[in-house]
């Protein structure tokens, strides 16, 4: 009887611990995903700004193909 109660208690505690750890893991993944999305948007904005600045400084090089290159 005591052994059975101990076994059931251990199983319940293990299940509760696993559920808690799973929730913590999911929360951490969600937070990391938000951070990555935020940083990606910030990086893309910086790249776009740099491209706009480069284009405004030298608009002639915008969409022209490079000349003088030999195919080999």
PDB file of C-alpha atoms in Angstrom:
ATOM      1  CA  UNK A   1       0.000   0.000   0.000  1.00  0.00           C
ATOM      2  CA  UNK A   2       2.684   2.510   0.999  1.00  0.00           C
ATOM      3  CA  UNK A   3       4.798   1.490  -1.955  1.00  0.00           C
ATOM      4  CA  UNK A   4       1.854   2.031  -4.331  1.00  0.00           C
ATOM      5  CA  UNK A   5       1.135   5.494  -2.888  1.00  0.00           C
ATOM      6  CA  UNK A   6       4.813   6.388  -3.185  1.00  0.00           C
ATOM      7  CA  UNK A   7       4.881   5.190  -6.789  1.00  0.00           C
ATOM      8  CA  UNK A   8       1.729   7.167  -7.684  1.00  0.00           C
ATOM      9  CA  UNK A   9       3.091  10.265  -5.957  1.00  0.00           C
ATOM     10  CA  UNK A  10       6.378   9.981  -7.822  1.00  0.00           C
ATOM     11  CA  UNK A  11       4.549   9.606 -11.134  1.00  0.00           C
ATOM     12  CA  UNK A  12       2.319  12.605 -10.386  1.00  0.00           C
ATOM     13  CA  UNK A  13       5.281  14.772  -9.393  1.00  0.00           C
ATOM     14  CA  UNK A  14       7.173  13.701 -12.509  1.00  0.00           C
ATOM     15  CA  UNK A  15       4.184  14.540 -14.722  1.00  0.00           C
ATOM     16  CA  UNK A  16       3.717  17.943 -13.064  1.00  0.00           C
ATOM     17  CA  UNK A  17       7.412  18.705 -13.414  1.00  0.00           C
ATOM     18  CA  UNK A  18       7.397  17.690 -17.073  1.00  0.00           C
ATOM     19  CA  UNK A  19       4.364  19.902 -17.729  1.00  0.00           C
ATOM     20  CA  UNK A  20       5.995  22.871 -15.983  1.00  0.00           C
ATOM     21  CA  UNK A  21       9.262  22.424 -17.869  1.00  0.00           C
ATOM     22  CA  UNK A  22       7.346  22.097 -21.130  1.00  0.00           C
ATOM     23  CA  UNK A  23       5.531  25.392 -20.479  1.00  0.00           C
ATOM     24  CA  UNK A  24       8.820  27.097 -19.625  1.00  0.00           C
ATOM     25  CA  UNK A  25      10.390  25.713 -22.796  1.00  0.00           C
ATOM     26  CA  UNK A  26       7.474  26.918 -24.934  1.00  0.00           C
ATOM     27  CA  UNK A  27       7.641  30.370 -23.319  1.00  0.00           C
ATOM     28  CA  UNK A  28      11.379  30.581 -23.954  1.00  0.00           C
ATOM     29  CA  UNK A  29      10.923  29.572 -27.601  1.00  0.00           C
ATOM     30  CA  UNK A  30       8.177  32.190 -28.029  1.00  0.00           C
ATOM     31  CA  UNK A  31      10.400  34.883 -26.502  1.00  0.00           C
ATOM     32  CA  UNK A  32      13.335  33.917 -28.715  1.00  0.00           C
ATOM     33  CA  UNK A  33      11.084  33.974 -31.774  1.00  0.00           C
ATOM     34  CA  UNK A  34       9.857  37.479 -30.897  1.00  0.00           C
ATOM     35  CA  UNK A  35      13.429  38.662 -30.372  1.00  0.00           C
ATOM     36  CA  UNK A  36      14.608  37.161 -33.671  1.00  0.00           C
ATOM     37  CA  UNK A  37      11.676  38.737 -35.543  1.00  0.00           C
ATOM     38  CA  UNK A  38      12.374  42.116 -33.960  1.00  0.00           C
ATOM     39  CA  UNK A  39      16.096  41.944 -34.737  1.00  0.00           C
ATOM     40  CA  UNK A  40      15.440  40.756 -38.299  1.00  0.00           C
ATOM     41  CA  UNK A  41      13.097  43.689 -38.942  1.00  0.00           C
ATOM     42  CA  UNK A  42      15.672  46.085 -37.501  1.00  0.00           C
ATOM     43  CA  UNK A  43      18.439  44.595 -39.661  1.00  0.00           C
ATOM     44  CA  UNK A  44      16.298  44.758 -42.815  1.00  0.00           C
ATOM     45  CA  UNK A  45      15.464  48.385 -42.090  1.00  0.00           C
ATOM     46  CA  UNK A  46      19.185  49.162 -41.719  1.00  0.00           C
ATOM     47  CA  UNK A  47      20.020  47.385 -44.970  1.00  0.00           C
ATOM     48  CA  UNK A  48      17.250  49.221 -46.825  1.00  0.00           C
ATOM     49  CA  UNK A  49      18.437  52.548 -45.418  1.00  0.00           C
ATOM     50  CA  UNK A  50      22.025  51.796 -46.434  1.00  0.00           C
ATOM     51  CA  UNK A  51      20.878  50.801 -49.927  1.00  0.00           C
ATOM     52  CA  UNK A  52      18.822  53.993 -50.249  1.00  0.00           C
ATOM     53  CA  UNK A  53      21.794  56.094 -49.163  1.00  0.00           C
ATOM     54  CA  UNK A  54      24.123  54.294 -51.563  1.00  0.00           C
ATOM     55  CA  UNK A  55      21.604  54.747 -54.376  1.00  0.00           C
ATOM     56  CA  UNK A  56      21.178  58.461 -53.650  1.00  0.00           C
ATOM     57  CA  UNK A  57      24.947  59.031 -53.562  1.00  0.00           C
ATOM     58  CA  UNK A  58      25.565  57.255 -56.863  1.00  0.00           C
ATOM     59  CA  UNK A  59      22.286  56.743 -58.753  1.00  0.00           C
ATOM     60  CA  UNK A  60      24.062  55.864 -62.023  1.00  0.00           C
ATOM     61  CA  UNK A  61      25.120  52.468 -60.681  1.00  0.00           C
ATOM     62  CA  UNK A  62      21.610  51.467 -59.646  1.00  0.00           C
ATOM     63  CA  UNK A  63      20.485  48.851 -62.153  1.00  0.00           C
ATOM     64  CA  UNK A  64      23.156  48.864 -64.845  1.00  0.00           C
ATOM     65  CA  UNK A  65      25.057  45.709 -65.634  1.00  0.00           C
ATOM     66  CA  UNK A  66      28.813  45.864 -65.187  1.00  0.00           C
ATOM     67  CA  UNK A  67      30.677  46.577 -68.395  1.00  0.00           C
ATOM     68  CA  UNK A  68      34.025  45.274 -69.494  1.00  0.00           C
ATOM     69  CA  UNK A  69      33.830  41.873 -67.873  1.00  0.00           C
ATOM     70  CA  UNK A  70      34.923  39.000 -70.025  1.00  0.00           C
ATOM     71  CA  UNK A  71      33.126  35.710 -69.851  1.00  0.00           C
ATOM     72  CA  UNK A  72      35.517  32.950 -69.330  1.00  0.00           C
TER      73      UNK A  72
END
